[in-house]
Amino acid sequence: MLYRCIEQIRRGNSQTVFLCFMILFFLNKLLFSNTPPVTHIDTPSCIDPNTCIQEYTSYLYTIISYFSLNAISWHRLLYWGVTLCIWYVFGRKFFYTSEAMVSFITQISLLMFLDLFFLFFLTCFMFAFVCMSIYCSVYTIASFFKTAPREIKRNWGNFPKHTKRIADKITGHNIDLYKCVLDVSNVVVGESSCLSINLINGKRESYKFKKDDVFMTEVTWTSNNQIIPVVIEPTDLTDTTSIRVSFTCYTAGEYSIKATINSRDFPKTPIFHCAVADKPDPGHSLVDLKSDCLVVGEHEQSSITVLPRDQYDNEAAMLPEKLKLIFLDTEEPAFSSSVERDLTIYLTVLQCGVFRCCIQYDGVVVGSGEFFVIVLTIMNLSRLENDIQNDNPLSITVSISNLESKQTKKKIQCQVTPKQLTFTEYFLIFFPSRFATFRMRPATKIMIDNNSNSVCINDGKQDQMNVLFSLEENRQLFIAYFNKFLLKNLGGSSDFEEKKTHFYQKLKVAVSKNRHGTHYITIDRENLLKNMINHSKDFSPSQWHKKWYVEFKGEEGMDYGGVSRELFGVLSRHIFTPTNDNQFFVYFEGNANPLSHPNPAIDLKQSEQVYILIGRLIGKCLIESACGNPIFLEARLTRSFLAQLLGLRVCATYFATDDKALYRGKIQYMNESNNVEELEQYFVEEELGKDGSVLKTVPLKPGGADILVTQTNKLQYLDLLANYRLCKRVSKQIELVCRGLYELIPDTLLSVFDESEFELLICGITTYDIKEWKDSINICTTDRQVFPNLLSWFWTLAESLPQAGRARIVQFTTGSGQLPPGGFDSLSPRFQIGLSPSSHKLPTAHTCFNQLLLPNHSTYEEFRCMFNLAMKEGAEGFGMV
């Protein structure tokens, strides 16, 4: 078969030649081409090679067109090259005639031409297509970058936020937190510190804060995770390129500063900074003395330690070489002193006496001011210590001089005991007569005058008395015994917290023998006061001392302290809040936020048990607080009422807090006036009826109706007026309350407190909730440009202050640091904040309207400094209307 094919090829049989060519072509495609092979071929049916050339050509064109879709490859070129070489080298040997060879070569050339033509056409077409595609792409991209910014800018507001951020990030206009610059100024307590943030985008250009950007910051005191209020400037961050965060720290320590934008933390945060204490403030620094008198022995070394503080009571650093002890008397005693590195002053005085001293730091007095050093002989000092320990009194002979009558009484026996100062006069040597008695309590003051051998005693209730000593040694012992006994009664300190701790300890010991067991009480909530009186009027002191278990009739409740507190709260609100059915306490007329004061017009026969119950309730509150179950009265009581419960003298200064209407209308004018004679006021007080008519005229002193008030005697008139209006008119009520109180509490224990401290004991400390405060204020200005910024600064400052600082703001604005039982919402009128007409001044307050006016300031730091200055200086800068 093979031989016959070769013979046909040698004879020039065209059909056989083309069949061989096609076999080679398909073998090439099967071996080298990536195109799937043709599995079935329909060969032409003609027999004559001359007539079948056109059909083979057409058929071959179809096959070539199909395979020419593939790109030019090395195996196609190899195939055509090998084919031509084979036919050129061996063709002449196989073909008998030149015509057959020419015919075959012609046909092969035609096939090559067709194949190459279609390859060329396909290559040109692909090249043209690629060029057109490149052109269209370039044109499209160019058009996009030309028109897209204009269209995006025109329709930017309609784009979603995430689309905008993606676009900014691609173009480099988005904020780059890694390139932003953060800088924190030195953090010093009391000064405004600042976190500055310069915003930078991806192109290292300034980034403008967008309207939909969200910036947040947090400053935290790491010691207790307390969040410090901050002020972000400018108020409107839109289009700003830098942000300023101001904050003020009042406590030294480490602070953490964190900032985020769009919920992403700045890479360099949190920043930790240590707030250092301010420079030492001698006025806030402490001298470690238990009282204003230091009793030492002659030639004995004693020590005084200085505790340096800055103006915010942080521990500060003092230079020992700037600390000095100064004797203020004209004649300086012989002494030696040295200051150690721990700020301890070692003092040795070489002579006996009473010396006035102070400690100075860089020329400024340290602590509360002056103090006295009483130097005794070694023998007298030993005697003093033994007598104080064993409560042995001191007995000496003195002379008494009355400052008003200028009369001097000789040979008055003075006795200094742990409870009182007693002055006894003897008639005919054997018959004693009590001349004067002063209770041993802080209200009893001894004023020392080193220019004379005397002291002056004043307890604020009795007439001032001048005590003369025949021997300087007796004066030294009198002062030393008085201060040691007083200090022992106070628990060894004059600080309120330490006095309270000492009081609770003494009271707990006093009631401990009756404290065992529980006393069960069932009270009907309806007509609660009457039920409580009937239930408790026969209680013995021991039953009041016991722990109570309270149940309300018909109610379920386990008394683990809460039910008892509710009973005292409901009772105190019912008693101290005047209503149509309850007039045990009243308010002074014309007061915006009145305080409760005993009703002078009530029928005591029907109300006697109520006032006794009030005293017992106060005593029960103190007992429970001392035993670890604090109970407080929900009441706002007048200072004069509290002072009288402690046995203190009432004077005209109480009008400013108790009867503000009278104070504004009369007392303040008389205090400030230089010509009170024009008022034609006499030493009398008119009792007015409800219709304003004069019911009676009461003389304030014998013959007062004929004594005109002048510049000379106006202070005496004001004190007599206060004594009558605040004290004498309610003396019976006060006496009944004291009877109930001192049945339960020894009066000697309460004598260590003043009226402000006593209020904290029985009413507790008011807490000021900023959120409630914000919800309860009235804005009394229409300004919308300056005031919103000032108001934001005010709340930032209020949040940064402790409760005591907030109390001062409330006190400056309303006249009292205590809020009504209902809190800020119960103030009448409401707490008001407005814009002051002045700028760069201290804030002012109108207490009659509960109104605080804030002046305009350019920066928060200036606002803060002026506000703190106003609070530090007291009422100065706060107008009282």
PDB file of C-alpha atoms in Angstrom, residues 364-518:
ATOM      1  CA  VAL A 364       5.070  85.013 104.257  1.00  0.00           C
ATOM      2  CA  VAL A 365       3.315  83.572 107.311  1.00  0.00           C
ATOM      3  CA  VAL A 366       2.787  79.808 107.129  1.00  0.00           C
ATOM      4  CA  GLY A 367      -0.467  78.183 108.160  1.00  0.00           C
ATOM      5  CA  SER A 368      -3.364  79.851 109.927  1.00  0.00           C
ATOM      6  CA  GLY A 369      -1.179  82.623 111.321  1.00  0.00           C
ATOM      7  CA  GLU A 370       0.165  83.395 114.743  1.00  0.00           C
ATOM      8  CA  PHE A 371       0.387  81.046 117.706  1.00  0.00           C
ATOM      9  CA  PHE A 372       1.590  81.293 121.278  1.00  0.00           C
ATOM     10  CA  VAL A 373       4.442  79.497 122.948  1.00  0.00           C
ATOM     11  CA  ILE A 374       3.894  79.115 126.713  1.00  0.00           C
ATOM     12  CA  VAL A 375       7.185  78.353 128.426  1.00  0.00           C
ATOM     13  CA  LEU A 376       6.868  76.882 131.921  1.00  0.00           C
ATOM     14  CA  THR A 377       9.415  75.825 134.452  1.00  0.00           C
ATOM     15  CA  ILE A 378      10.216  72.126 134.488  1.00  0.00           C
ATOM     16  CA  MET A 379       8.386  71.735 137.796  1.00  0.00           C
ATOM     17  CA  ASN A 380       5.232  73.519 136.565  1.00  0.00           C
ATOM     18  CA  LEU A 381       5.286  71.541 133.302  1.00  0.00           C
ATOM     19  CA  SER A 382       5.424  68.248 135.220  1.00  0.00           C
ATOM     20  CA  ARG A 383       2.570  69.413 137.451  1.00  0.00           C
ATOM     21  CA  LEU A 384       0.524  70.406 134.402  1.00  0.00           C
ATOM     22  CA  GLU A 385       0.932  67.051 132.686  1.00  0.00           C
ATOM     23  CA  ASN A 386      -0.055  65.159 135.830  1.00  0.00           C
ATOM     24  CA  ASP A 387      -3.144  67.334 136.465  1.00  0.00           C
ATOM     25  CA  ILE A 388      -4.362  67.089 132.874  1.00  0.00           C
ATOM     26  CA  GLN A 389      -4.012  63.320 132.924  1.00  0.00           C
ATOM     27  CA  ASN A 390      -5.942  63.024 136.200  1.00  0.00           C
ATOM     28  CA  ASP A 391      -8.451  65.857 135.491  1.00  0.00           C
ATOM     29  CA  ASN A 392      -7.205  67.830 138.503  1.00  0.00           C
ATOM     30  CA  PRO A 393      -8.336  71.492 138.417  1.00  0.00           C
ATOM     31  CA  LEU A 394      -6.166  74.584 138.735  1.00  0.00           C
ATOM     32  CA  SER A 395      -7.092  77.058 141.451  1.00  0.00           C
ATOM     33  CA  ILE A 396      -5.606  80.562 141.541  1.00  0.00           C
ATOM     34  CA  THR A 397      -6.601  83.993 142.789  1.00  0.00           C
ATOM     35  CA  VAL A 398      -7.277  86.687 140.213  1.00  0.00           C
ATOM     36  CA  SER A 399      -8.898  90.084 139.852  1.00  0.00           C
ATOM     37  CA  ILE A 400     -11.804  90.788 137.489  1.00  0.00           C
ATOM     38  CA  SER A 401     -12.283  93.922 135.457  1.00  0.00           C
ATOM     39  CA  ASN A 402     -15.563  94.648 133.629  1.00  0.00           C
ATOM     40  CA  LEU A 403     -14.772  96.467 130.407  1.00  0.00           C
ATOM     41  CA  GLU A 404     -18.075  98.367 130.309  1.00  0.00           C
ATOM     42  CA  SER A 405     -18.330  99.436 133.935  1.00  0.00           C
ATOM     43  CA  LYS A 406     -14.527  99.616 134.344  1.00  0.00           C
ATOM     44  CA  GLN A 407     -14.902  98.245 137.874  1.00  0.00           C
ATOM     45  CA  THR A 408     -12.350  95.879 139.349  1.00  0.00           C
ATOM     46  CA  LYS A 409     -13.192  93.177 141.871  1.00  0.00           C
ATOM     47  CA  LYS A 410     -10.413  91.906 144.069  1.00  0.00           C
ATOM     48  CA  LYS A 411      -9.724  88.398 145.336  1.00  0.00           C
ATOM     49  CA  ILE A 412     -11.827  86.362 142.928  1.00  0.00           C
ATOM     50  CA  GLN A 413     -11.113  82.669 143.088  1.00  0.00           C
ATOM     51  CA  CYS A 414     -10.619  81.141 139.623  1.00  0.00           C
ATOM     52  CA  GLN A 415     -10.847  77.420 139.010  1.00  0.00           C
ATOM     53  CA  VAL A 416      -9.953  75.803 135.685  1.00  0.00           C
ATOM     54  CA  THR A 417     -11.642  72.388 135.389  1.00  0.00           C
ATOM     55  CA  PRO A 418     -12.062  69.964 132.466  1.00  0.00           C
ATOM     56  CA  LYS A 419     -15.665  71.185 132.032  1.00  0.00           C
ATOM     57  CA  GLN A 420     -15.658  74.903 132.782  1.00  0.00           C
ATOM     58  CA  LEU A 421     -13.983  78.057 134.017  1.00  0.00           C
ATOM     59  CA  THR A 422     -15.456  79.119 137.336  1.00  0.00           C
ATOM     60  CA  PHE A 423     -14.976  82.503 139.020  1.00  0.00           C
ATOM     61  CA  THR A 424     -16.164  82.624 142.651  1.00  0.00           C
ATOM     62  CA  GLU A 425     -16.330  85.651 144.915  1.00  0.00           C
ATOM     63  CA  TYR A 426     -16.188  85.180 148.708  1.00  0.00           C
ATOM     64  CA  PHE A 427     -18.053  87.379 151.157  1.00  0.00           C
ATOM     65  CA  LEU A 428     -16.670  87.528 154.642  1.00  0.00           C
ATOM     66  CA  ILE A 429     -14.187  84.903 153.526  1.00  0.00           C
ATOM     67  CA  PHE A 430     -16.569  81.984 154.170  1.00  0.00           C
ATOM     68  CA  PHE A 431     -19.590  82.700 151.943  1.00  0.00           C
ATOM     69  CA  PRO A 432     -18.960  81.909 148.261  1.00  0.00           C
ATOM     70  CA  SER A 433     -20.945  83.536 145.444  1.00  0.00           C
ATOM     71  CA  ARG A 434     -20.674  82.411 141.799  1.00  0.00           C
ATOM     72  CA  PHE A 435     -19.431  85.404 139.872  1.00  0.00           C
ATOM     73  CA  ALA A 436     -19.136  83.952 136.340  1.00  0.00           C
ATOM     74  CA  THR A 437     -18.894  80.598 134.593  1.00  0.00           C
ATOM     75  CA  PHE A 438     -17.584  79.799 131.116  1.00  0.00           C
ATOM     76  CA  ARG A 439     -17.970  76.400 129.557  1.00  0.00           C
ATOM     77  CA  MET A 440     -14.843  74.668 128.332  1.00  0.00           C
ATOM     78  CA  ARG A 441     -15.567  74.667 124.575  1.00  0.00           C
ATOM     79  CA  PRO A 442     -14.121  76.210 121.378  1.00  0.00           C
ATOM     80  CA  ALA A 443     -16.610  79.087 121.507  1.00  0.00           C
ATOM     81  CA  THR A 444     -14.905  80.322 124.673  1.00  0.00           C
ATOM     82  CA  LYS A 445     -11.983  82.405 123.525  1.00  0.00           C
ATOM     83  CA  ILE A 446      -9.044  83.667 125.549  1.00  0.00           C
ATOM     84  CA  MET A 447      -7.393  86.754 124.103  1.00  0.00           C
ATOM     85  CA  ILE A 448      -3.832  87.252 125.301  1.00  0.00           C
ATOM     86  CA  ASP A 449      -2.312  90.690 125.634  1.00  0.00           C
ATOM     87  CA  ASN A 450       1.404  90.596 126.373  1.00  0.00           C
ATOM     88  CA  ASN A 451       1.455  94.316 127.046  1.00  0.00           C
ATOM     89  CA  SER A 452      -0.378  93.723 130.332  1.00  0.00           C
ATOM     90  CA  ASN A 453      -0.501  90.941 132.873  1.00  0.00           C
ATOM     91  CA  SER A 454      -4.077  89.949 131.893  1.00  0.00           C
ATOM     92  CA  VAL A 455      -6.256  87.931 129.549  1.00  0.00           C
ATOM     93  CA  CYS A 456      -9.703  88.637 128.117  1.00  0.00           C
ATOM     94  CA  ILE A 457     -12.422  85.933 128.110  1.00  0.00           C
ATOM     95  CA  ASN A 458     -15.360  85.972 125.671  1.00  0.00           C
ATOM     96  CA  ASP A 459     -17.762  83.129 124.902  1.00  0.00           C
ATOM     97  CA  GLY A 460     -19.997  85.115 122.534  1.00  0.00           C
ATOM     98  CA  LYS A 461     -22.909  84.858 124.968  1.00  0.00           C
ATOM     99  CA  GLN A 462     -21.903  86.631 128.173  1.00  0.00           C
ATOM    100  CA  ASP A 463     -20.273  89.984 128.570  1.00  0.00           C
ATOM    101  CA  GLN A 464     -16.580  90.029 127.864  1.00  0.00           C
ATOM    102  CA  MET A 465     -14.495  89.765 131.040  1.00  0.00           C
ATOM    103  CA  ASN A 466     -10.935  90.891 131.705  1.00  0.00           C
ATOM    104  CA  VAL A 467      -8.916  88.734 134.145  1.00  0.00           C
ATOM    105  CA  LEU A 468      -5.935  90.285 135.930  1.00  0.00           C
ATOM    106  CA  PHE A 469      -3.140  88.210 137.441  1.00  0.00           C
ATOM    107  CA  SER A 470      -0.912  89.286 140.261  1.00  0.00           C
ATOM    108  CA  LEU A 471       1.819  86.887 139.142  1.00  0.00           C
ATOM    109  CA  GLU A 472       3.001  86.216 135.596  1.00  0.00           C
ATOM    110  CA  GLU A 473       3.458  82.585 136.557  1.00  0.00           C
ATOM    111  CA  ASN A 474      -0.281  82.300 137.318  1.00  0.00           C
ATOM    112  CA  ARG A 475      -1.133  83.745 133.910  1.00  0.00           C
ATOM    113  CA  GLN A 476       1.100  81.188 132.235  1.00  0.00           C
ATOM    114  CA  LEU A 477      -0.526  78.323 134.164  1.00  0.00           C
ATOM    115  CA  PHE A 478      -4.057  79.642 133.487  1.00  0.00           C
ATOM    116  CA  ILE A 479      -3.490  79.734 129.717  1.00  0.00           C
ATOM    117  CA  ALA A 480      -1.700  76.365 129.692  1.00  0.00           C
ATOM    118  CA  TYR A 481      -4.389  74.579 131.743  1.00  0.00           C
ATOM    119  CA  PHE A 482      -7.213  76.069 129.673  1.00  0.00           C
ATOM    120  CA  ASN A 483      -5.692  74.986 126.359  1.00  0.00           C
ATOM    121  CA  LYS A 484      -4.719  71.499 127.556  1.00  0.00           C
ATOM    122  CA  PHE A 485      -8.181  70.795 128.993  1.00  0.00           C
ATOM    123  CA  LEU A 486      -9.888  72.166 125.890  1.00  0.00           C
ATOM    124  CA  LEU A 487      -7.648  70.116 123.618  1.00  0.00           C
ATOM    125  CA  LYS A 488      -8.396  67.005 125.652  1.00  0.00           C
ATOM    126  CA  ASN A 489     -12.141  67.624 125.265  1.00  0.00           C
ATOM    127  CA  LEU A 490     -11.707  67.989 121.512  1.00  0.00           C
ATOM    128  CA  GLY A 491      -9.944  64.656 121.219  1.00  0.00           C
ATOM    129  CA  GLY A 492      -6.545  66.186 120.721  1.00  0.00           C
ATOM    130  CA  SER A 493      -7.316  68.234 117.586  1.00  0.00           C
ATOM    131  CA  SER A 494      -9.390  71.176 116.373  1.00  0.00           C
ATOM    132  CA  ASP A 495      -9.985  69.635 112.916  1.00  0.00           C
ATOM    133  CA  PHE A 496     -13.661  68.848 112.242  1.00  0.00           C
ATOM    134  CA  GLU A 497     -13.103  65.300 111.037  1.00  0.00           C
ATOM    135  CA  GLU A 498     -10.972  64.484 114.044  1.00  0.00           C
ATOM    136  CA  LYS A 499     -13.456  66.168 116.381  1.00  0.00           C
ATOM    137  CA  LYS A 500     -16.275  64.162 114.787  1.00  0.00           C
ATOM    138  CA  THR A 501     -14.335  60.916 115.200  1.00  0.00           C
ATOM    139  CA  HIS A 502     -13.616  61.732 118.829  1.00  0.00           C
ATOM    140  CA  PHE A 503     -17.271  62.685 119.423  1.00  0.00           C
ATOM    141  CA  TYR A 504     -18.532  59.430 117.882  1.00  0.00           C
ATOM    142  CA  GLN A 505     -16.122  57.399 120.004  1.00  0.00           C
ATOM    143  CA  LYS A 506     -17.172  59.125 123.237  1.00  0.00           C
ATOM    144  CA  LEU A 507     -20.862  58.882 122.372  1.00  0.00           C
ATOM    145  CA  LYS A 508     -20.596  55.217 121.446  1.00  0.00           C
ATOM    146  CA  VAL A 509     -18.998  54.488 124.805  1.00  0.00           C
ATOM    147  CA  ALA A 510     -21.697  56.509 126.606  1.00  0.00           C
ATOM    148  CA  VAL A 511     -24.583  54.511 125.080  1.00  0.00           C
ATOM    149  CA  SER A 512     -22.882  51.118 124.816  1.00  0.00           C
ATOM    150  CA  LYS A 513     -24.305  49.805 128.095  1.00  0.00           C
ATOM    151  CA  ASN A 514     -27.850  50.294 126.736  1.00  0.00           C
ATOM    152  CA  ARG A 515     -27.066  49.307 123.157  1.00  0.00           C
ATOM    153  CA  HIS A 516     -27.526  45.551 123.548  1.00  0.00           C
ATOM    154  CA  GLY A 517     -30.788  44.167 122.210  1.00  0.00           C
ATOM    155  CA  THR A 518     -33.270  45.587 119.714  1.00  0.00           C
TER     156      THR A 518
END
